[in-house]
mmCIF file of C-alpha atoms in Angstrom:
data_model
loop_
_atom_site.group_PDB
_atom_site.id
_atom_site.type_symbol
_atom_site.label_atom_id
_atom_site.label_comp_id
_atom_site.label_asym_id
_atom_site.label_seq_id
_atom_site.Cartn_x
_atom_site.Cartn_y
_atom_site.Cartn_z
ATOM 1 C CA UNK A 18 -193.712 104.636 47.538
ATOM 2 C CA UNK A 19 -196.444 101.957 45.950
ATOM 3 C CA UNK A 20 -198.583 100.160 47.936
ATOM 4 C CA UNK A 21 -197.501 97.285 49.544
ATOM 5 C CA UNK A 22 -199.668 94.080 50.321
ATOM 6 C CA UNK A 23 -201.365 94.682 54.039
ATOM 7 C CA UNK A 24 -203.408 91.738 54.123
ATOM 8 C CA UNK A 25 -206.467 93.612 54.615
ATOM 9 C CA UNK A 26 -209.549 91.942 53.373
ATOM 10 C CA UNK A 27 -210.766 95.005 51.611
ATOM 11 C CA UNK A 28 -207.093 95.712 49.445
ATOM 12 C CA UNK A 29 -207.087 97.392 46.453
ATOM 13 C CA UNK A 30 -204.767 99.527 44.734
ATOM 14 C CA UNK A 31 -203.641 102.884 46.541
ATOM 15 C CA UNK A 32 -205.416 105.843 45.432
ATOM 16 C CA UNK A 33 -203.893 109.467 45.663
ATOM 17 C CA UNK A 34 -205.353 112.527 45.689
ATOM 18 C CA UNK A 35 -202.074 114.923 44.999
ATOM 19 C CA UNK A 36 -200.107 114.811 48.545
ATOM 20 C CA UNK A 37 -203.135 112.244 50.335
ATOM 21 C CA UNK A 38 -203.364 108.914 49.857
ATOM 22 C CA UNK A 39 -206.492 106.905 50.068
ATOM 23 C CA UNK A 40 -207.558 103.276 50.535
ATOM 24 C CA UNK A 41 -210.623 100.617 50.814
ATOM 25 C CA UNK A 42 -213.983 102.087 51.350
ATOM 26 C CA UNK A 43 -212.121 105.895 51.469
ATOM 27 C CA UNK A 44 -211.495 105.446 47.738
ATOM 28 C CA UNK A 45 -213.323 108.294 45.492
ATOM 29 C CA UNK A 46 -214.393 106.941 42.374
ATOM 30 C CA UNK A 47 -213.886 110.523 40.696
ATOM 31 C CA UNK A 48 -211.142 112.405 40.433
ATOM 32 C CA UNK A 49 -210.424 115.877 41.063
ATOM 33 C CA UNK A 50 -210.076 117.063 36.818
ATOM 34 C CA UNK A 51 -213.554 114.438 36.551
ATOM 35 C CA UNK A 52 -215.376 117.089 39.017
ATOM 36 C CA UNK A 53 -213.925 120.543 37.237
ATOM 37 C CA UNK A 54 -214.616 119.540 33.913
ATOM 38 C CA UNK A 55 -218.079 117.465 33.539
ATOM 39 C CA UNK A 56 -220.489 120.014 32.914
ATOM 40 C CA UNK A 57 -223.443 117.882 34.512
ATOM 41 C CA UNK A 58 -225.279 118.760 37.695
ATOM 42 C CA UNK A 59 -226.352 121.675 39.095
ATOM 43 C CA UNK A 60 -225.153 124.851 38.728
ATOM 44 C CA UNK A 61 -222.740 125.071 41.934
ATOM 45 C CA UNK A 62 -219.721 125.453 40.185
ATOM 46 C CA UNK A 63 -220.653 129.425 40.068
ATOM 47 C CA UNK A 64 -219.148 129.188 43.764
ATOM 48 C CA UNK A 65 -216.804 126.259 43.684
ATOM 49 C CA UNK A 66 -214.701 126.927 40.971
ATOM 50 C CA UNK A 67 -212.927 130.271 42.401
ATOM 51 C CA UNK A 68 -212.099 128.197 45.413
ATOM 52 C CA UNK A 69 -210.526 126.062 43.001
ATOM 53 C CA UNK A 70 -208.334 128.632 41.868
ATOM 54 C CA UNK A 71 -206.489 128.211 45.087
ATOM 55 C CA UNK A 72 -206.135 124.444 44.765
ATOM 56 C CA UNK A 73 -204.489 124.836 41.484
ATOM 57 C CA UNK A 74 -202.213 127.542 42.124
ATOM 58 C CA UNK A 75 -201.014 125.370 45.077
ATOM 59 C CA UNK A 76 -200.006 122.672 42.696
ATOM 60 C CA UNK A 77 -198.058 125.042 40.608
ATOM 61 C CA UNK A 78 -196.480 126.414 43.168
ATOM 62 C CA UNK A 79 -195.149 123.180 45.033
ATOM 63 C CA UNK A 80 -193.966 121.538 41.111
ATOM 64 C CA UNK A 81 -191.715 124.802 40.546
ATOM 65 C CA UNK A 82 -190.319 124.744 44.197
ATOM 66 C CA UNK A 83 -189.326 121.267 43.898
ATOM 67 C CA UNK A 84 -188.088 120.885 40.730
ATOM 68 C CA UNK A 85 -186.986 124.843 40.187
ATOM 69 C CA UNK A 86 -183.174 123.418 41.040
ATOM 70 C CA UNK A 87 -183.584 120.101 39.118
ATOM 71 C CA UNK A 88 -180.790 121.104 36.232
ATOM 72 C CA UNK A 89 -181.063 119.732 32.918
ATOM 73 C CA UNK A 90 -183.356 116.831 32.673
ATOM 74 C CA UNK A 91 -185.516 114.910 29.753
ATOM 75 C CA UNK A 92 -189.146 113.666 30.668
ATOM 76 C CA UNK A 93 -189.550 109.989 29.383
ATOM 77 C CA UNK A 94 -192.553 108.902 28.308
ATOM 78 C CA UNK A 95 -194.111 105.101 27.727
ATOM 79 C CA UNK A 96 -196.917 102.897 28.652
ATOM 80 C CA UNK A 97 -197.721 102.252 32.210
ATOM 81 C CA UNK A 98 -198.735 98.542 30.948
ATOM 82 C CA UNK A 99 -195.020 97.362 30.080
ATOM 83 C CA UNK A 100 -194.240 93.789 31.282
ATOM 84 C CA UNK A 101 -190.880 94.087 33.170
ATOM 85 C CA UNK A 102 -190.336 90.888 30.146
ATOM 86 C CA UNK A 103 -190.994 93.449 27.435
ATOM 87 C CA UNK A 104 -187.681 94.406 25.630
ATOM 88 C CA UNK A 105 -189.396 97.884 25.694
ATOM 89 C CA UNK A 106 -188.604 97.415 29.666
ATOM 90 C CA UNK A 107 -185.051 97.018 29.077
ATOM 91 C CA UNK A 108 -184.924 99.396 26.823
ATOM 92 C CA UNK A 109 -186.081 101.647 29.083
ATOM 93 C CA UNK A 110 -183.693 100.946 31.898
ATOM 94 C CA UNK A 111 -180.866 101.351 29.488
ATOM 95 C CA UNK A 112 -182.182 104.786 28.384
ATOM 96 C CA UNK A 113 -182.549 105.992 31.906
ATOM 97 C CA UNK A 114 -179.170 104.823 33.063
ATOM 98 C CA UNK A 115 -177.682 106.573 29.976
ATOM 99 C CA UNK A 116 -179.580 109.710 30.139
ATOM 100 C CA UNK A 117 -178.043 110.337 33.423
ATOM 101 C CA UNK A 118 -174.045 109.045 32.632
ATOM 102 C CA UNK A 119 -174.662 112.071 29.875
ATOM 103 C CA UNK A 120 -175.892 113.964 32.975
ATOM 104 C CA UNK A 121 -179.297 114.538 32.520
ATOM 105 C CA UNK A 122 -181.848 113.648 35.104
ATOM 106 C CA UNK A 123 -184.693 111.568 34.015
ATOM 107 C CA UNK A 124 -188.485 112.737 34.444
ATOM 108 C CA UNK A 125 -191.195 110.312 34.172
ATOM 109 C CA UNK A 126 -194.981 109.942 34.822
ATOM 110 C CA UNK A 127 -193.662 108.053 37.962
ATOM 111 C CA UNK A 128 -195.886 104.991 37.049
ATOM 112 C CA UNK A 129 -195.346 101.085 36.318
ATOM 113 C CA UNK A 130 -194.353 99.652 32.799
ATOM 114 C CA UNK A 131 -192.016 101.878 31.175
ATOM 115 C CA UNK A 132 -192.045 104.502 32.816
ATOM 116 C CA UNK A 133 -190.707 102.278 36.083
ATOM 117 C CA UNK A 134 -187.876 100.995 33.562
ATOM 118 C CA UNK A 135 -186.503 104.619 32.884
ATOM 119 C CA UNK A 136 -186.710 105.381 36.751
ATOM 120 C CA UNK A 137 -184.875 102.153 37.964
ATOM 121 C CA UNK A 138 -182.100 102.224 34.920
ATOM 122 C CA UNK A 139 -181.829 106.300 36.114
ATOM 123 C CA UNK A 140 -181.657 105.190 39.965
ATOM 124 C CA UNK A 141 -179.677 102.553 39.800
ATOM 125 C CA UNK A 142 -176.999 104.766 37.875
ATOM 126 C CA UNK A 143 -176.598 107.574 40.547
ATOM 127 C CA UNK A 144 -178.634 109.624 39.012
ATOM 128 C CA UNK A 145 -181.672 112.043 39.992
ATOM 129 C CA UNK A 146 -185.176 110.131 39.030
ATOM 130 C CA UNK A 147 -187.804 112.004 39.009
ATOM 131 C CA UNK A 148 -191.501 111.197 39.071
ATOM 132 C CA UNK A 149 -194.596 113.225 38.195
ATOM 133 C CA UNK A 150 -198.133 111.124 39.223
ATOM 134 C CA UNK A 151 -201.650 112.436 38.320
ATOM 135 C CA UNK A 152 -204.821 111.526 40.189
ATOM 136 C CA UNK A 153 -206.462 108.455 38.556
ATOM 137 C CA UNK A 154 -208.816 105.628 39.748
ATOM 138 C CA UNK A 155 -206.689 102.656 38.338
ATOM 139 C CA UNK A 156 -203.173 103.205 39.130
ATOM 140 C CA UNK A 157 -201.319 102.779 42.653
ATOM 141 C CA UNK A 158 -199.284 105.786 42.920
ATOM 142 C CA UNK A 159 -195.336 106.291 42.346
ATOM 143 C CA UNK A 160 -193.161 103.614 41.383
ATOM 144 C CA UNK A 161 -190.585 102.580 43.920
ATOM 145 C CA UNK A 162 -187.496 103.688 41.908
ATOM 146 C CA UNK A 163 -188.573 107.509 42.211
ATOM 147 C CA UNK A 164 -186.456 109.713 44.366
ATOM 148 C CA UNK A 165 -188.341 112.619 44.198
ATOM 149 C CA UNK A 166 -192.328 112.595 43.647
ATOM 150 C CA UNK A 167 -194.702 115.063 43.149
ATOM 151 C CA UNK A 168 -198.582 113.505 42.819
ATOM 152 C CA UNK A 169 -200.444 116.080 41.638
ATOM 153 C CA UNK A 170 -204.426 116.870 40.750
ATOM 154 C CA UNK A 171 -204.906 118.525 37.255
ATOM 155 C CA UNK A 172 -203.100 117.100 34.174
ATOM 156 C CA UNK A 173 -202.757 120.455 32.459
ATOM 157 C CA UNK A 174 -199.991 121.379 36.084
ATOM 158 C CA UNK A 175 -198.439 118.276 35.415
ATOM 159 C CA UNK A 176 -197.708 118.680 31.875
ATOM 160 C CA UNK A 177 -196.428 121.987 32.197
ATOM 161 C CA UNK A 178 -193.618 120.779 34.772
ATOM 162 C CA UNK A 179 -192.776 118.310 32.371
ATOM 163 C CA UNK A 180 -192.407 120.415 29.425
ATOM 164 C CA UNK A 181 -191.178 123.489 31.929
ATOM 165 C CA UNK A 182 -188.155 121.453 33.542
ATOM 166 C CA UNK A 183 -187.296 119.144 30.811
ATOM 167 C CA UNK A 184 -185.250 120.043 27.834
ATOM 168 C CA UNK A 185 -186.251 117.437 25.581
ATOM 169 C CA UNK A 186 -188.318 114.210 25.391
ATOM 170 C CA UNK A 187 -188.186 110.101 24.332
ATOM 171 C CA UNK A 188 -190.763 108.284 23.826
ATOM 172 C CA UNK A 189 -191.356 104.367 24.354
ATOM 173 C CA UNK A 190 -194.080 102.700 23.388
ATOM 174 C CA UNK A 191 -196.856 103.363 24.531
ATOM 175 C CA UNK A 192 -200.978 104.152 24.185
ATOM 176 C CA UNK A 193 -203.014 106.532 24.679
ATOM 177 C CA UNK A 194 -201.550 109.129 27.628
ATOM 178 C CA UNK A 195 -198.555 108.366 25.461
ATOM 179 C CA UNK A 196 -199.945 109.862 22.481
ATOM 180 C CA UNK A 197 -201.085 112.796 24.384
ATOM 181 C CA UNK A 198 -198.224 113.539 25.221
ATOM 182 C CA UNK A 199 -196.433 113.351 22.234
ATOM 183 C CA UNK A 200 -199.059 115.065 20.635
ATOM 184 C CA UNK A 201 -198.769 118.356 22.762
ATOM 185 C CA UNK A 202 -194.814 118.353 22.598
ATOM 186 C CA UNK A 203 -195.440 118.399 19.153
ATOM 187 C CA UNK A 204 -197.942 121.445 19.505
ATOM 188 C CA UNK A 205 -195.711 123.297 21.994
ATOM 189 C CA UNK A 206 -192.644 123.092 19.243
ATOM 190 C CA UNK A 207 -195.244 123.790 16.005
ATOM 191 C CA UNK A 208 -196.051 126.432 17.667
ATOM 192 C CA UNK A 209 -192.795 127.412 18.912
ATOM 193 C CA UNK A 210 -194.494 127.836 22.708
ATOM 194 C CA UNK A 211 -190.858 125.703 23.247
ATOM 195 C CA UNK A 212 -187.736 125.789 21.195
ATOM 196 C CA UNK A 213 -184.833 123.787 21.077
ATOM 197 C CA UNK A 214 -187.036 120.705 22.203
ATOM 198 C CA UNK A 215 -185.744 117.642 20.463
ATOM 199 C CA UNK A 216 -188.276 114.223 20.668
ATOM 200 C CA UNK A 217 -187.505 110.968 19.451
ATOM 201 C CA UNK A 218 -189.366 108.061 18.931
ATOM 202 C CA UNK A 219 -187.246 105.060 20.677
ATOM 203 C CA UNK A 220 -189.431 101.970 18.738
ATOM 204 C CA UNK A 221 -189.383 101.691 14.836
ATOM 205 C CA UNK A 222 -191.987 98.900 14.815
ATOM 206 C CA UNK A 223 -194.025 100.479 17.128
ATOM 207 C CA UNK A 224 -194.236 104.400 16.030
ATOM 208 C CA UNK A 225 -193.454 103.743 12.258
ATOM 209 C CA UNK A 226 -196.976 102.875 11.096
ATOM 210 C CA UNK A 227 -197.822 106.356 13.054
ATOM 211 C CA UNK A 228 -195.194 108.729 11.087
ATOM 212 C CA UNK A 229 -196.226 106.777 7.958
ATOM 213 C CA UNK A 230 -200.169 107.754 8.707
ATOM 214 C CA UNK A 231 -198.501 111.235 9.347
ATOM 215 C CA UNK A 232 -197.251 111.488 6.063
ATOM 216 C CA UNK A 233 -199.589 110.131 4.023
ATOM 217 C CA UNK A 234 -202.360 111.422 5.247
ATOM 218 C CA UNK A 235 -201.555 115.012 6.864
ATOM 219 C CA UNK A 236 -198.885 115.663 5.208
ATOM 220 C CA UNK A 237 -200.891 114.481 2.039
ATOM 221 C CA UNK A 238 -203.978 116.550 2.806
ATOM 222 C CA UNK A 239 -201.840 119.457 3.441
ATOM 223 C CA UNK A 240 -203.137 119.592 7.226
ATOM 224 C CA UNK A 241 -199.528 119.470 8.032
ATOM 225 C CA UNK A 242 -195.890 120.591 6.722
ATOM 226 C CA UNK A 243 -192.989 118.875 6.153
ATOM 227 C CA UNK A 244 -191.166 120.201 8.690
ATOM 228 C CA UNK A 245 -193.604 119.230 11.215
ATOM 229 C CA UNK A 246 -192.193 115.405 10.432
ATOM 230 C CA UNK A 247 -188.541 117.007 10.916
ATOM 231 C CA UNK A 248 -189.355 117.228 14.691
ATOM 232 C CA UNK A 249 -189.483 113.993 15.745
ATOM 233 C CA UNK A 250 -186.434 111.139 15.392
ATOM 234 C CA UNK A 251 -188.061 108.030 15.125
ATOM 235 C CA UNK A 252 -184.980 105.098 16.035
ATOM 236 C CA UNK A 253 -184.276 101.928 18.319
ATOM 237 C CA UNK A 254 -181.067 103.000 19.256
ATOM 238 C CA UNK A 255 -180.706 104.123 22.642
ATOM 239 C CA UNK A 256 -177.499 105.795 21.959
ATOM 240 C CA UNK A 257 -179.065 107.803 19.137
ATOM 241 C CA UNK A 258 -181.843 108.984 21.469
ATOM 242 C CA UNK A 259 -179.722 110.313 24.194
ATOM 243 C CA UNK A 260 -177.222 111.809 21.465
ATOM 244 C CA UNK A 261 -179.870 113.859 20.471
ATOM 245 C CA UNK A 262 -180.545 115.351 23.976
ATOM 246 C CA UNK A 263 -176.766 116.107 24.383
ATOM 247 C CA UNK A 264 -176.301 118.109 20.935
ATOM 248 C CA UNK A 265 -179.916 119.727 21.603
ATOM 249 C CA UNK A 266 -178.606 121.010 25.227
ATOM 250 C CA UNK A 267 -175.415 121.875 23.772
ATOM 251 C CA UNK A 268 -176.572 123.974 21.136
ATOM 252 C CA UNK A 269 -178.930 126.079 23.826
#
């Protein structure tokens, strides 16, 4: 599912474009949510952007008939820039390998780093690993421990199958796609667009100095409420993460 070495003179990471792959001198150095949402240029978007309609309802449509059957799953997020000699790595292999012994599939962003951890420990454990890869010009596609990969086009389709088909979320450390994603989840549950949608924070050194910020600051301005805080779990044990899954799908 990545690229492999080829030996061509010309090699460079794998591009895709949702189901097409690209290489060498075919690479576009835009991507497809670059093009709808820069507002520069001329004015042609008056008669491109219906057609684009089509393109994006496509997308939808192939995420819910793949994953529409998926059964209960939890997206895992984390930073595609995780050495495999990070103990967030292992960390993540041992969260995707449990996820799925408490019968949960795992859902990542089907990239390197972490998010390769959660699919190998998931994969290696029997279970269903799922990956969900956006169109960007610096990353190489899926990672080779996904069984089933959608690449898709717009980030706004992606993140609704991952909030759509999974029934909570964990979070390893990561930057910022990471935070983006937390962020929305967050949004979603404030806003109670999801309930019953239990995050934690798997990292105490890493996500601590952000909850503190939270609370000093937000909560301190009164930009946020208490409860807000209440939604996330911020821990380094595994066990505790996928604990709070379980009693979350229980309780639904």
């Amino acid at each position: 599912m990545s690229s492999g070495a080829s030996g061509r003179p010309d090699q460079q990471p794998d591009q895709y474009k949702g189901p097409v792959r690209l290489r060498g001198r075919s690479i576009d150095p835009s991507t497809t949510d670059q093009r709808l949402l820069d507002s520069r240029g001329p004015a042609d978007w008056v008669h491109t952007d219906p057609w684009r309609v089509l393109r994006i309802q496509a997308e939808f449509v192939e995420g819910f008939g793949q994953l529409s059957e998926l059964g209960a799953a939890v997206g895992v997020f984390g930073s595609a820039r995780t050495r495999p000699e990070d103990p967030a790595y292992a960390q993540g292999e041992e969260l995707g390998r449990k996820l799925v012994e408490a019968g949960f599939a795992v859902v990542t962003g089907g990239g390197p780093g972490a998010m390769e951890a959660a699919n190998k420990g998931a994969c290696e454990a029997g279970g269903t690993s799922v990956g969900l890869g956006i169109e960007l010009p610096f990353e190489a596609g899926l990672n080779d421990w996904v069984d089933i990969g959608i690449n898709f086009r717009y980030f706004f389709v992606r993140k609704t199958m991952f909030v759509k088909y999974s029934q909570g979320f964990v979070v390893l450390p990561g930057g910022l796609g990471t935070l983006d994603e937390l962020f929305e989840a967050l949004t979603l549950v404030q806003t109670r667009k999801v309930t019953r949608f239990p995050i934690a924070l798997l990292g105490v050194d890493h996500w601590g100095g952000l909850l503190d910020w939270m609370r000093g600051t937000l909560l301190g301005r009164g930009t946020i409420s208490a409860g807000d805080l209440d939604m996330m779990t911020l821990t380094d044990d595994v066990d505790e993460a996928v604990s709070l899954m379980v009693d979350a799908s229980r309780e639904g």
